[in-house]
């Protein structure tokens, strides 16, 4: 069995009356790339803060490399490369100072790799971080998160507000390489098309709850968008197990479906309808079906 890098069991976190995390459980195996998706306020950052040991589980438990991140911060944080949406970099430093400063924290820092990344990201040593563009700062943060070859790379909305070239650096060049080296990546994003490009596994959270947790390949095989025409107007769409979301009116309806398609065909026939088209769906469409919201 593959080694578990992350084990979250029945995690609950409330802020005042609001349940930001509502009984979340999942595991993450070494070498995989997990895409964590959810609307604004879904609970992604709160979950990541628990993984980093910045928040203590109110109920349930979080184990990273088998350790409790609140009880053993050095044991956990020394093995995690973290890049947050904000960047959190000391803006008064130059790039070379940031590199020297970060290297001092991590015994596993690889100066050659750091140099390669600096070149690849086009960061000049004497540039002040405060004078860099948002994209260049994200690259500098990424360099620091990567150069000590962490076992787990944690990216919280890494592409938020960045241009496509920086996003490509972060996603294709970085995430896949890391996973190919047998290290593990968890990244949260609104950009579902990007999550789809690089993830092995996807967890969707909505209102602090997991609504979908599966391998991307299974998701791709299980979900369909099906257009149906009924003989008579339907006031409300039929209630069928397997239907995630209906849209339409009168005789014409579209359903996002995850289940046995022959069951749908028989149910549609029984209601004097016929299936017009049937196609696979993007992660974006599945997300909208579950969360009913905008994804960008
Ligand atoms: P975004 O994509 O906007 O960053 P998110 O999915 O990361 O959203 P969280 O930041 O985890 O969501 O927030 C989840 C919920 O918990 C939100 O309703 C948020 O307002 C609330 N919340 C988070 N941190 C706190 C806090 N320190 N105090 C009070 N409420 C909080």
PDB file of C-alpha atoms and ligand atoms in Angstrom:
ATOM      1  CA  UNK A   1       0.000   0.000   0.000  1.00  0.00           C
ATOM      2  CA  UNK A   2       1.268   3.495  -0.854  1.00  0.00           C
ATOM      3  CA  UNK A   3       2.502   5.626   2.029  1.00  0.00           C
ATOM      4  CA  UNK A   4       0.015   8.186   3.339  1.00  0.00           C
ATOM      5  CA  UNK A   5       1.428  11.697   3.378  1.00  0.00           C
ATOM      6  CA  UNK A   6      -1.756  13.234   4.672  1.00  0.00           C
ATOM      7  CA  UNK A   7      -4.604  11.829   6.727  1.00  0.00           C
ATOM      8  CA  UNK A   8      -7.505  14.083   7.685  1.00  0.00           C
ATOM      9  CA  UNK A   9     -10.244  12.471   9.788  1.00  0.00           C
ATOM     10  CA  UNK A  10     -13.608  14.044  10.624  1.00  0.00           C
ATOM     11  CA  UNK A  11     -12.113  17.529  10.768  1.00  0.00           C
ATOM     12  CA  UNK A  12     -14.423  20.261  12.054  1.00  0.00           C
ATOM     13  CA  UNK A  13     -13.717  23.990  12.472  1.00  0.00           C
ATOM     14  CA  UNK A  14     -16.193  26.673  13.354  1.00  0.00           C
ATOM     15  CA  UNK A  15     -15.694  30.427  13.391  1.00  0.00           C
ATOM     16  CA  UNK A  16     -18.417  31.875  15.578  1.00  0.00           C
ATOM     17  CA  UNK A  17     -21.575  30.237  14.277  1.00  0.00           C
ATOM     18  CA  UNK A  18     -20.138  29.381  10.892  1.00  0.00           C
ATOM     19  CA  UNK A  19     -18.823  25.885  10.144  1.00  0.00           C
ATOM     20  CA  UNK A  20     -15.880  26.596   7.863  1.00  0.00           C
ATOM     21  CA  UNK A  21     -14.906  22.889   7.857  1.00  0.00           C
ATOM     22  CA  UNK A  22     -17.742  20.460   8.383  1.00  0.00           C
ATOM     23  CA  UNK A  23     -16.602  16.889   9.016  1.00  0.00           C
ATOM     24  CA  UNK A  24     -13.963  16.519   6.315  1.00  0.00           C
ATOM     25  CA  UNK A  25     -12.059  13.236   5.884  1.00  0.00           C
ATOM     26  CA  UNK A  26      -9.580  12.278   3.163  1.00  0.00           C
ATOM     27  CA  UNK A  27      -6.129  10.835   2.622  1.00  0.00           C
ATOM     28  CA  UNK A  28      -3.325  11.692   0.209  1.00  0.00           C
ATOM     29  CA  UNK A  29      -0.761   9.164  -0.962  1.00  0.00           C
ATOM     30  CA  UNK A  30       2.890   9.868  -1.672  1.00  0.00           C
ATOM     31  CA  UNK A  31       3.579  10.802  -5.295  1.00  0.00           C
ATOM     32  CA  UNK A  32       0.139  12.118  -6.163  1.00  0.00           C
ATOM     33  CA  UNK A  33      -1.137  15.548  -7.146  1.00  0.00           C
ATOM     34  CA  UNK A  34      -4.326  16.597  -5.375  1.00  0.00           C
ATOM     35  CA  UNK A  35      -6.349  19.520  -6.709  1.00  0.00           C
ATOM     36  CA  UNK A  36      -8.484  21.154  -4.031  1.00  0.00           C
ATOM     37  CA  UNK A  37     -11.293  23.182  -5.561  1.00  0.00           C
ATOM     38  CA  UNK A  38     -14.113  25.221  -4.132  1.00  0.00           C
ATOM     39  CA  UNK A  39     -15.740  28.618  -4.360  1.00  0.00           C
ATOM     40  CA  UNK A  40     -14.597  31.621  -2.318  1.00  0.00           C
ATOM     41  CA  UNK A  41     -15.201  30.830   1.327  1.00  0.00           C
ATOM     42  CA  UNK A  42     -15.581  27.080   0.725  1.00  0.00           C
ATOM     43  CA  UNK A  43     -12.948  26.294   3.367  1.00  0.00           C
ATOM     44  CA  UNK A  44      -9.795  25.600   1.321  1.00  0.00           C
ATOM     45  CA  UNK A  45      -7.444  27.938   3.170  1.00  0.00           C
ATOM     46  CA  UNK A  46      -8.823  26.860   6.543  1.00  0.00           C
ATOM     47  CA  UNK A  47      -8.072  23.253   5.630  1.00  0.00           C
ATOM     48  CA  UNK A  48      -4.543  24.164   4.494  1.00  0.00           C
ATOM     49  CA  UNK A  49      -3.955  26.043   7.765  1.00  0.00           C
ATOM     50  CA  UNK A  50      -4.754  22.835   9.661  1.00  0.00           C
ATOM     51  CA  UNK A  51      -2.260  20.935   7.532  1.00  0.00           C
ATOM     52  CA  UNK A  52       0.392  23.540   8.353  1.00  0.00           C
ATOM     53  CA  UNK A  53      -0.467  23.337  12.061  1.00  0.00           C
ATOM     54  CA  UNK A  54      -1.561  26.978  12.146  1.00  0.00           C
ATOM     55  CA  UNK A  55      -4.983  25.899  13.377  1.00  0.00           C
ATOM     56  CA  UNK A  56      -5.708  23.138  15.878  1.00  0.00           C
ATOM     57  CA  UNK A  57      -8.422  20.619  14.965  1.00  0.00           C
ATOM     58  CA  UNK A  58     -11.539  21.491  16.931  1.00  0.00           C
ATOM     59  CA  UNK A  59     -12.866  18.003  16.288  1.00  0.00           C
ATOM     60  CA  UNK A  60     -11.234  15.165  14.409  1.00  0.00           C
ATOM     61  CA  UNK A  61      -7.553  14.931  13.527  1.00  0.00           C
ATOM     62  CA  UNK A  62      -4.921  15.904  10.970  1.00  0.00           C
ATOM     63  CA  UNK A  63      -1.742  13.881  10.426  1.00  0.00           C
ATOM     64  CA  UNK A  64       1.017  14.930   8.048  1.00  0.00           C
ATOM     65  CA  UNK A  65       3.775  12.320   7.462  1.00  0.00           C
ATOM     66  CA  UNK A  66       2.064  10.517  10.368  1.00  0.00           C
ATOM     67  CA  UNK A  67       2.763  13.505  12.670  1.00  0.00           C
ATOM     68  CA  UNK A  68       0.477  16.000  14.381  1.00  0.00           C
ATOM     69  CA  UNK A  69       1.407  19.360  12.815  1.00  0.00           C
ATOM     70  CA  UNK A  70       0.316  21.295  15.926  1.00  0.00           C
ATOM     71  CA  UNK A  71       2.358  19.137  18.312  1.00  0.00           C
ATOM     72  CA  UNK A  72       5.440  18.891  16.089  1.00  0.00           C
ATOM     73  CA  UNK A  73       5.747  21.972  13.856  1.00  0.00           C
ATOM     74  CA  UNK A  74       9.455  21.513  12.976  1.00  0.00           C
ATOM     75  CA  UNK A  75       8.934  17.827  12.146  1.00  0.00           C
ATOM     76  CA  UNK A  76       6.187  18.749   9.689  1.00  0.00           C
ATOM     77  CA  UNK A  77       7.086  22.201   8.370  1.00  0.00           C
ATOM     78  CA  UNK A  78      10.676  21.254   7.523  1.00  0.00           C
ATOM     79  CA  UNK A  79       9.227  18.807   4.974  1.00  0.00           C
ATOM     80  CA  UNK A  80       6.571  21.093   3.417  1.00  0.00           C
ATOM     81  CA  UNK A  81       7.157  23.671   0.698  1.00  0.00           C
ATOM     82  CA  UNK A  82       4.389  26.245   0.995  1.00  0.00           C
ATOM     83  CA  UNK A  83       3.298  29.021  -1.296  1.00  0.00           C
ATOM     84  CA  UNK A  84       0.346  31.137  -0.281  1.00  0.00           C
ATOM     85  CA  UNK A  85      -1.891  33.347  -2.351  1.00  0.00           C
ATOM     86  CA  UNK A  86      -0.406  36.445  -0.720  1.00  0.00           C
ATOM     87  CA  UNK A  87       3.209  35.400  -1.135  1.00  0.00           C
ATOM     88  CA  UNK A  88       4.232  36.649   2.329  1.00  0.00           C
ATOM     89  CA  UNK A  89       7.754  37.585   1.219  1.00  0.00           C
ATOM     90  CA  UNK A  90      10.001  40.136   2.962  1.00  0.00           C
ATOM     91  CA  UNK A  91       9.675  42.834   0.332  1.00  0.00           C
ATOM     92  CA  UNK A  92      12.743  44.780   1.460  1.00  0.00           C
ATOM     93  CA  UNK A  93      15.062  41.874   0.529  1.00  0.00           C
ATOM     94  CA  UNK A  94      16.809  41.333  -2.768  1.00  0.00           C
ATOM     95  CA  UNK A  95      16.337  38.012  -4.569  1.00  0.00           C
ATOM     96  CA  UNK A  96      19.861  36.850  -3.612  1.00  0.00           C
ATOM     97  CA  UNK A  97      19.216  37.747   0.043  1.00  0.00           C
ATOM     98  CA  UNK A  98      15.941  35.840   0.006  1.00  0.00           C
ATOM     99  CA  UNK A  99      17.720  32.804  -1.436  1.00  0.00           C
ATOM    100  CA  UNK A 100      20.504  32.957   1.212  1.00  0.00           C
ATOM    101  CA  UNK A 101      17.994  33.551   4.008  1.00  0.00           C
ATOM    102  CA  UNK A 102      15.755  30.648   2.944  1.00  0.00           C
ATOM    103  CA  UNK A 103      18.713  28.291   2.412  1.00  0.00           C
ATOM    104  CA  UNK A 104      19.712  28.816   6.058  1.00  0.00           C
ATOM    105  CA  UNK A 105      16.424  27.301   7.246  1.00  0.00           C
ATOM    106  CA  UNK A 106      16.528  24.074   5.290  1.00  0.00           C
ATOM    107  CA  UNK A 107      19.307  21.492   5.538  1.00  0.00           C
ATOM    108  CA  UNK A 108      18.030  19.935   2.326  1.00  0.00           C
ATOM    109  CA  UNK A 109      18.390  23.196   0.325  1.00  0.00           C
ATOM    110  CA  UNK A 110      19.841  22.410  -3.108  1.00  0.00           C
ATOM    111  CA  UNK A 111      21.849  25.459  -4.284  1.00  0.00           C
ATOM    112  CA  UNK A 112      22.228  24.113  -7.822  1.00  0.00           C
ATOM    113  CA  UNK A 113      18.506  23.561  -8.160  1.00  0.00           C
ATOM    114  CA  UNK A 114      17.839  27.012  -6.668  1.00  0.00           C
ATOM    115  CA  UNK A 115      20.142  28.530  -9.298  1.00  0.00           C
ATOM    116  CA  UNK A 116      18.404  26.604 -12.083  1.00  0.00           C
ATOM    117  CA  UNK A 117      14.994  27.782 -10.893  1.00  0.00           C
ATOM    118  CA  UNK A 118      16.202  31.370 -10.606  1.00  0.00           C
ATOM    119  CA  UNK A 119      17.365  31.197 -14.226  1.00  0.00           C
ATOM    120  CA  UNK A 120      14.222  29.436 -15.398  1.00  0.00           C
ATOM    121  CA  UNK A 121      12.053  32.045 -13.676  1.00  0.00           C
ATOM    122  CA  UNK A 122      14.168  34.957 -14.992  1.00  0.00           C
ATOM    123  CA  UNK A 123      14.860  36.438 -11.534  1.00  0.00           C
ATOM    124  CA  UNK A 124      17.939  38.631 -11.288  1.00  0.00           C
ATOM    125  CA  UNK A 125      19.857  38.390  -8.021  1.00  0.00           C
ATOM    126  CA  UNK A 126      19.945  42.086  -7.242  1.00  0.00           C
ATOM    127  CA  UNK A 127      16.239  42.802  -7.825  1.00  0.00           C
ATOM    128  CA  UNK A 128      14.373  43.960  -4.742  1.00  0.00           C
ATOM    129  CA  UNK A 129      11.323  41.815  -4.047  1.00  0.00           C
ATOM    130  CA  UNK A 130       9.231  44.930  -3.420  1.00  0.00           C
ATOM    131  CA  UNK A 131      10.041  46.180  -6.912  1.00  0.00           C
ATOM    132  CA  UNK A 132       9.066  42.934  -8.666  1.00  0.00           C
ATOM    133  CA  UNK A 133       5.757  42.378 -10.427  1.00  0.00           C
ATOM    134  CA  UNK A 134       3.180  40.130  -8.753  1.00  0.00           C
ATOM    135  CA  UNK A 135       4.096  37.333 -11.163  1.00  0.00           C
ATOM    136  CA  UNK A 136       7.832  37.625 -10.472  1.00  0.00           C
ATOM    137  CA  UNK A 137       7.189  37.653  -6.744  1.00  0.00           C
ATOM    138  CA  UNK A 138       5.127  34.485  -7.103  1.00  0.00           C
ATOM    139  CA  UNK A 139       8.074  32.929  -8.938  1.00  0.00           C
ATOM    140  CA  UNK A 140      10.452  33.987  -6.122  1.00  0.00           C
ATOM    141  CA  UNK A 141       8.085  32.437  -3.552  1.00  0.00           C
ATOM    142  CA  UNK A 142       7.915  29.296  -5.611  1.00  0.00           C
ATOM    143  CA  UNK A 143      11.705  29.101  -5.833  1.00  0.00           C
ATOM    144  CA  UNK A 144      11.882  29.139  -2.016  1.00  0.00           C
ATOM    145  CA  UNK A 145       9.128  26.545  -1.709  1.00  0.00           C
ATOM    146  CA  UNK A 146      10.873  24.213  -4.151  1.00  0.00           C
ATOM    147  CA  UNK A 147      14.631  24.519  -3.677  1.00  0.00           C
ATOM    148  CA  UNK A 148      14.821  22.329  -0.572  1.00  0.00           C
ATOM    149  CA  UNK A 149      12.984  19.553  -2.448  1.00  0.00           C
ATOM    150  CA  UNK A 150      10.102  19.251   0.008  1.00  0.00           C
ATOM    151  CA  UNK A 151       8.253  15.967   0.299  1.00  0.00           C
ATOM    152  CA  UNK A 152       4.944  17.834   0.185  1.00  0.00           C
ATOM    153  CA  UNK A 153       4.367  20.969  -1.869  1.00  0.00           C
ATOM    154  CA  UNK A 154       1.372  22.955  -0.677  1.00  0.00           C
ATOM    155  CA  UNK A 155       0.125  25.685  -2.979  1.00  0.00           C
ATOM    156  CA  UNK A 156      -2.797  27.837  -1.898  1.00  0.00           C
ATOM    157  CA  UNK A 157      -4.309  29.520  -4.948  1.00  0.00           C
ATOM    158  CA  UNK A 158      -0.892  29.769  -6.611  1.00  0.00           C
ATOM    159  CA  UNK A 159      -2.206  31.203  -9.870  1.00  0.00           C
ATOM    160  CA  UNK A 160      -4.600  33.738  -8.444  1.00  0.00           C
ATOM    161  CA  UNK A 161      -4.270  36.973 -10.411  1.00  0.00           C
ATOM    162  CA  UNK A 162      -1.227  35.807 -12.356  1.00  0.00           C
ATOM    163  CA  UNK A 163      -0.674  35.921 -16.073  1.00  0.00           C
ATOM    164  CA  UNK A 164      -0.772  32.715 -18.152  1.00  0.00           C
ATOM    165  CA  UNK A 165       3.024  32.454 -18.464  1.00  0.00           C
ATOM    166  CA  UNK A 166       3.532  32.414 -14.699  1.00  0.00           C
ATOM    167  CA  UNK A 167       0.685  29.962 -14.314  1.00  0.00           C
ATOM    168  CA  UNK A 168       2.359  27.717 -16.852  1.00  0.00           C
ATOM    169  CA  UNK A 169       5.615  27.862 -14.836  1.00  0.00           C
ATOM    170  CA  UNK A 170       3.766  26.897 -11.711  1.00  0.00           C
ATOM    171  CA  UNK A 171       1.679  24.178 -13.205  1.00  0.00           C
ATOM    172  CA  UNK A 172       3.322  22.322 -16.032  1.00  0.00           C
ATOM    173  CA  UNK A 173       6.993  22.876 -15.317  1.00  0.00           C
ATOM    174  CA  UNK A 174       6.754  22.484 -11.584  1.00  0.00           C
ATOM    175  CA  UNK A 175       3.887  20.362 -10.374  1.00  0.00           C
ATOM    176  CA  UNK A 176       4.351  17.488 -12.781  1.00  0.00           C
ATOM    177  CA  UNK A 177       8.106  17.382 -12.257  1.00  0.00           C
ATOM    178  CA  UNK A 178       7.602  17.104  -8.549  1.00  0.00           C
ATOM    179  CA  UNK A 179       5.074  14.336  -8.815  1.00  0.00           C
ATOM    180  CA  UNK A 180       7.308  12.484 -11.274  1.00  0.00           C
ATOM    181  CA  UNK A 181      10.072  12.580  -8.658  1.00  0.00           C
ATOM    182  CA  UNK A 182       7.768  10.779  -6.233  1.00  0.00           C
ATOM    183  CA  UNK A 183       6.964  13.848  -4.174  1.00  0.00           C
ATOM    184  CA  UNK A 184       3.453  14.971  -3.365  1.00  0.00           C
ATOM    185  CA  UNK A 185       1.535  18.116  -4.283  1.00  0.00           C
ATOM    186  CA  UNK A 186      -1.648  19.604  -2.879  1.00  0.00           C
ATOM    187  CA  UNK A 187      -2.826  22.762  -4.561  1.00  0.00           C
ATOM    188  CA  UNK A 188      -5.988  24.733  -4.216  1.00  0.00           C
ATOM    189  CA  UNK A 189      -7.355  26.643  -7.164  1.00  0.00           C
ATOM    190  CA  UNK A 190     -10.373  28.296  -8.692  1.00  0.00           C
ATOM    191  CA  UNK A 191      -9.035  27.588 -12.161  1.00  0.00           C
ATOM    192  CA  UNK A 192     -10.549  24.224 -12.815  1.00  0.00           C
ATOM    193  CA  UNK A 193      -9.125  23.854 -16.315  1.00  0.00           C
ATOM    194  CA  UNK A 194      -5.665  24.003 -14.717  1.00  0.00           C
ATOM    195  CA  UNK A 195      -6.575  21.580 -11.960  1.00  0.00           C
ATOM    196  CA  UNK A 196      -7.745  19.249 -14.688  1.00  0.00           C
ATOM    197  CA  UNK A 197      -4.392  19.477 -16.503  1.00  0.00           C
ATOM    198  CA  UNK A 198      -2.214  18.325 -13.635  1.00  0.00           C
ATOM    199  CA  UNK A 199      -4.188  16.554 -10.912  1.00  0.00           C
ATOM    200  CA  UNK A 200      -4.389  12.837 -10.286  1.00  0.00           C
ATOM    201  CA  UNK A 201      -7.097  13.375  -7.731  1.00  0.00           C
ATOM    202  CA  UNK A 202      -9.653  16.100  -7.134  1.00  0.00           C
ATOM    203  CA  UNK A 203     -11.443  17.126  -3.963  1.00  0.00           C
ATOM    204  CA  UNK A 204     -14.279  19.620  -4.308  1.00  0.00           C
ATOM    205  CA  UNK A 205     -15.466  21.384  -1.201  1.00  0.00           C
ATOM    206  CA  UNK A 206     -18.593  23.420  -0.860  1.00  0.00           C
ATOM    207  CA  UNK A 207     -19.718  25.067   2.373  1.00  0.00           C
ATOM    208  CA  UNK A 208     -16.992  23.255   4.317  1.00  0.00           C
ATOM    209  CA  UNK A 209     -18.054  19.787   3.110  1.00  0.00           C
ATOM    210  CA  UNK A 210     -16.514  17.458   0.544  1.00  0.00           C
ATOM    211  CA  UNK A 211     -18.941  17.043  -2.347  1.00  0.00           C
ATOM    212  CA  UNK A 212     -16.583  15.104  -4.587  1.00  0.00           C
ATOM    213  CA  UNK A 213     -13.376  13.184  -3.897  1.00  0.00           C
ATOM    214  CA  UNK A 214     -12.127  10.915  -6.638  1.00  0.00           C
ATOM    215  CA  UNK A 215      -9.381  10.190  -9.149  1.00  0.00           C
ATOM    216  CA  UNK A 216      -9.633  12.545 -12.100  1.00  0.00           C
ATOM    217  CA  UNK A 217      -9.780   9.567 -14.471  1.00  0.00           C
ATOM    218  CA  UNK A 218     -12.801   8.160 -12.592  1.00  0.00           C
ATOM    219  CA  UNK A 219     -14.501  11.552 -12.599  1.00  0.00           C
ATOM    220  CA  UNK A 220     -13.978  11.840 -16.345  1.00  0.00           C
ATOM    221  CA  UNK A 221     -15.560   8.441 -16.877  1.00  0.00           C
ATOM    222  CA  UNK A 222     -18.469   8.856 -14.474  1.00  0.00           C
ATOM    223  CA  UNK A 223     -20.024  12.208 -15.373  1.00  0.00           C
ATOM    224  CA  UNK A 224     -22.091  13.118 -18.433  1.00  0.00           C
ATOM    225  CA  UNK A 225     -24.103  16.014 -19.721  1.00  0.00           C
ATOM    226  CA  UNK A 226     -27.290  14.727 -21.284  1.00  0.00           C
ATOM    227  CA  UNK A 227     -29.888  16.700 -23.261  1.00  0.00           C
ATOM    228  CA  UNK A 228     -33.401  15.260 -23.076  1.00  0.00           C
ATOM    229  CA  UNK A 229     -36.649  16.152 -24.863  1.00  0.00           C
ATOM    230  CA  UNK A 230     -39.903  15.058 -23.235  1.00  0.00           C
ATOM    231  CA  UNK A 231     -43.199  14.689 -25.135  1.00  0.00           C
ATOM    232  CA  UNK A 232     -45.007  16.839 -22.604  1.00  0.00           C
ATOM    233  CA  UNK A 233     -43.931  19.909 -20.666  1.00  0.00           C
ATOM    234  CA  UNK A 234     -42.326  19.094 -17.293  1.00  0.00           C
ATOM    235  CA  UNK A 235     -43.103  21.491 -14.464  1.00  0.00           C
ATOM    236  CA  UNK A 236     -40.112  20.211 -12.499  1.00  0.00           C
ATOM    237  CA  UNK A 237     -37.315  17.896 -13.596  1.00  0.00           C
ATOM    238  CA  UNK A 238     -37.731  14.214 -12.693  1.00  0.00           C
ATOM    239  CA  UNK A 239     -36.123  13.029  -9.459  1.00  0.00           C
ATOM    240  CA  UNK A 240     -33.708  10.297 -10.432  1.00  0.00           C
ATOM    241  CA  UNK A 241     -30.812   8.820  -8.460  1.00  0.00           C
ATOM    242  CA  UNK A 242     -27.669   9.803 -10.388  1.00  0.00           C
ATOM    243  CA  UNK A 243     -28.854  13.256 -11.407  1.00  0.00           C
ATOM    244  CA  UNK A 244     -26.599  15.953  -9.979  1.00  0.00           C
ATOM    245  CA  UNK A 245     -28.140  19.025 -11.537  1.00  0.00           C
ATOM    246  CA  UNK A 246     -31.001  19.800 -13.931  1.00  0.00           C
ATOM    247  CA  UNK A 247     -31.441  22.835 -16.124  1.00  0.00           C
ATOM    248  CA  UNK A 248     -34.211  23.623 -18.586  1.00  0.00           C
ATOM    249  CA  UNK A 249     -37.929  24.146 -18.856  1.00  0.00           C
ATOM    250  CA  UNK A 250     -40.962  22.802 -20.716  1.00  0.00           C
ATOM    251  CA  UNK A 251     -40.000  19.842 -22.858  1.00  0.00           C
ATOM    252  CA  UNK A 252     -36.239  20.450 -23.048  1.00  0.00           C
ATOM    253  CA  UNK A 253     -34.000  19.620 -20.111  1.00  0.00           C
ATOM    254  CA  UNK A 254     -30.286  19.039 -19.548  1.00  0.00           C
ATOM    255  CA  UNK A 255     -28.976  16.912 -16.717  1.00  0.00           C
ATOM    256  CA  UNK A 256     -25.476  16.431 -15.317  1.00  0.00           C
ATOM    257  CA  UNK A 257     -25.541  12.749 -14.607  1.00  0.00           C
ATOM    258  CA  UNK A 258     -23.267  10.466 -12.595  1.00  0.00           C
ATOM    259  CA  UNK A 259     -24.558   6.976 -12.578  1.00  0.00           C
ATOM    260  CA  UNK A 260     -25.872   4.072 -14.564  1.00  0.00           C
ATOM    261  CA  UNK A 261     -26.804   5.376 -17.992  1.00  0.00           C
ATOM    262  CA  UNK A 262     -29.148   2.495 -18.800  1.00  0.00           C
ATOM    263  CA  UNK A 263     -31.154   3.449 -15.698  1.00  0.00           C
ATOM    264  CA  UNK A 264     -31.434   6.984 -17.062  1.00  0.00           C
ATOM    265  CA  UNK A 265     -32.480   5.744 -20.503  1.00  0.00           C
ATOM    266  CA  UNK A 266     -35.266   3.579 -19.005  1.00  0.00           C
ATOM    267  CA  UNK A 267     -36.431   6.376 -16.710  1.00  0.00           C
ATOM    268  CA  UNK A 268     -36.520   8.840 -19.607  1.00  0.00           C
ATOM    269  CA  UNK A 269     -38.464   6.344 -21.757  1.00  0.00           C
ATOM    270  CA  UNK A 270     -40.971   5.790 -18.934  1.00  0.00           C
ATOM    271  CA  UNK A 271     -41.526   9.560 -18.854  1.00  0.00           C
ATOM    272  CA  UNK A 272     -42.030   9.589 -22.633  1.00  0.00           C
ATOM    273  CA  UNK A 273     -38.816  11.386 -23.341  1.00  0.00           C
ATOM    274  CA  UNK A 274     -35.789  10.759 -25.499  1.00  0.00           C
ATOM    275  CA  UNK A 275     -32.095  11.475 -25.125  1.00  0.00           C
ATOM    276  CA  UNK A 276     -30.884  13.958 -27.753  1.00  0.00           C
ATOM    277  CA  UNK A 277     -27.190  14.248 -26.909  1.00  0.00           C
ATOM    278  CA  UNK A 278     -24.855  12.722 -24.411  1.00  0.00           C
ATOM    279  CA  UNK A 279     -21.291  13.909 -23.854  1.00  0.00           C
ATOM    280  CA  UNK A 280     -18.530  14.000 -21.246  1.00  0.00           C
ATOM    281  CA  UNK A 281     -18.206  17.065 -19.022  1.00  0.00           C
ATOM    282  CA  UNK A 282     -15.386  19.286 -17.860  1.00  0.00           C
ATOM    283  CA  UNK A 283     -14.463  19.634 -14.213  1.00  0.00           C
ATOM    284  CA  UNK A 284     -15.823  23.145 -14.423  1.00  0.00           C
ATOM    285  CA  UNK A 285     -19.288  21.865 -15.410  1.00  0.00           C
ATOM    286  CA  UNK A 286     -19.239  19.296 -12.597  1.00  0.00           C
ATOM    287  CA  UNK A 287     -18.246  21.985 -10.134  1.00  0.00           C
ATOM    288  CA  UNK A 288     -21.054  24.293 -11.221  1.00  0.00           C
ATOM    289  CA  UNK A 289     -23.482  21.364 -11.003  1.00  0.00           C
ATOM    290  CA  UNK A 290     -22.497  20.681  -7.387  1.00  0.00           C
ATOM    291  CA  UNK A 291     -21.946  24.221  -6.193  1.00  0.00           C
ATOM    292  CA  UNK A 292     -24.256  26.031  -8.560  1.00  0.00           C
ATOM    293  CA  UNK A 293     -21.864  28.974  -8.681  1.00  0.00           C
ATOM    294  CA  UNK A 294     -19.376  30.798 -10.798  1.00  0.00           C
ATOM    295  CA  UNK A 295     -15.925  29.255 -10.907  1.00  0.00           C
ATOM    296  CA  UNK A 296     -13.611  32.039 -11.976  1.00  0.00           C
TER     297      UNK A 296
HETATM  298  P1  LIG B   1     -11.007  31.773  -0.815  1.00  0.00           P
HETATM  299  O1  LIG B   1     -11.003  31.040  -2.093  1.00  0.00           O
HETATM  300  O2  LIG B   1     -11.814  33.034  -0.856  1.00  0.00           O
HETATM  301  O3  LIG B   1      -9.642  31.982  -0.226  1.00  0.00           O
HETATM  302  P2  LIG B   1     -11.465  29.542   0.961  1.00  0.00           P
HETATM  303  O4  LIG B   1     -12.128  28.374   0.314  1.00  0.00           O
HETATM  304  O5  LIG B   1     -10.007  29.468   1.147  1.00  0.00           O
HETATM  305  O6  LIG B   1     -11.865  30.872   0.212  1.00  0.00           O
HETATM  306  P3  LIG B   1     -11.587  29.998   3.785  1.00  0.00           P
HETATM  307  O7  LIG B   1     -10.663  31.157   3.759  1.00  0.00           O
HETATM  308  O8  LIG B   1     -11.074  28.721   4.316  1.00  0.00           O
HETATM  309  O9  LIG B   1     -12.205  29.739   2.356  1.00  0.00           O
HETATM  310  O10 LIG B   1     -12.877  30.432   4.622  1.00  0.00           O
HETATM  311  C1  LIG B   1     -13.942  29.547   4.933  1.00  0.00           C
HETATM  312  C2  LIG B   1     -14.983  30.288   5.760  1.00  0.00           C
HETATM  313  O11 LIG B   1     -14.467  30.542   7.058  1.00  0.00           O
HETATM  314  C3  LIG B   1     -15.359  31.647   5.193  1.00  0.00           C
HETATM  315  O12 LIG B   1     -16.721  31.870   5.451  1.00  0.00           O
HETATM  316  C4  LIG B   1     -14.512  32.606   5.986  1.00  0.00           C
HETATM  317  O13 LIG B   1     -15.145  33.876   6.077  1.00  0.00           O
HETATM  318  C5  LIG B   1     -14.456  31.925   7.333  1.00  0.00           C
HETATM  319  N1  LIG B   1     -13.202  32.227   8.057  1.00  0.00           N
HETATM  320  C6  LIG B   1     -11.967  31.851   7.695  1.00  0.00           C
HETATM  321  N2  LIG B   1     -11.045  32.267   8.585  1.00  0.00           N
HETATM  322  C7  LIG B   1     -11.734  32.928   9.553  1.00  0.00           C
HETATM  323  C8  LIG B   1     -11.351  33.602  10.762  1.00  0.00           C
HETATM  324  N3  LIG B   1     -10.085  33.656  11.168  1.00  0.00           N
HETATM  325  N4  LIG B   1     -12.340  34.171  11.490  1.00  0.00           N
HETATM  326  C9  LIG B   1     -13.623  34.107  11.097  1.00  0.00           C
HETATM  327  N5  LIG B   1     -14.054  33.493   9.974  1.00  0.00           N
HETATM  328  C10 LIG B   1     -13.121  32.906   9.220  1.00  0.00           C
END
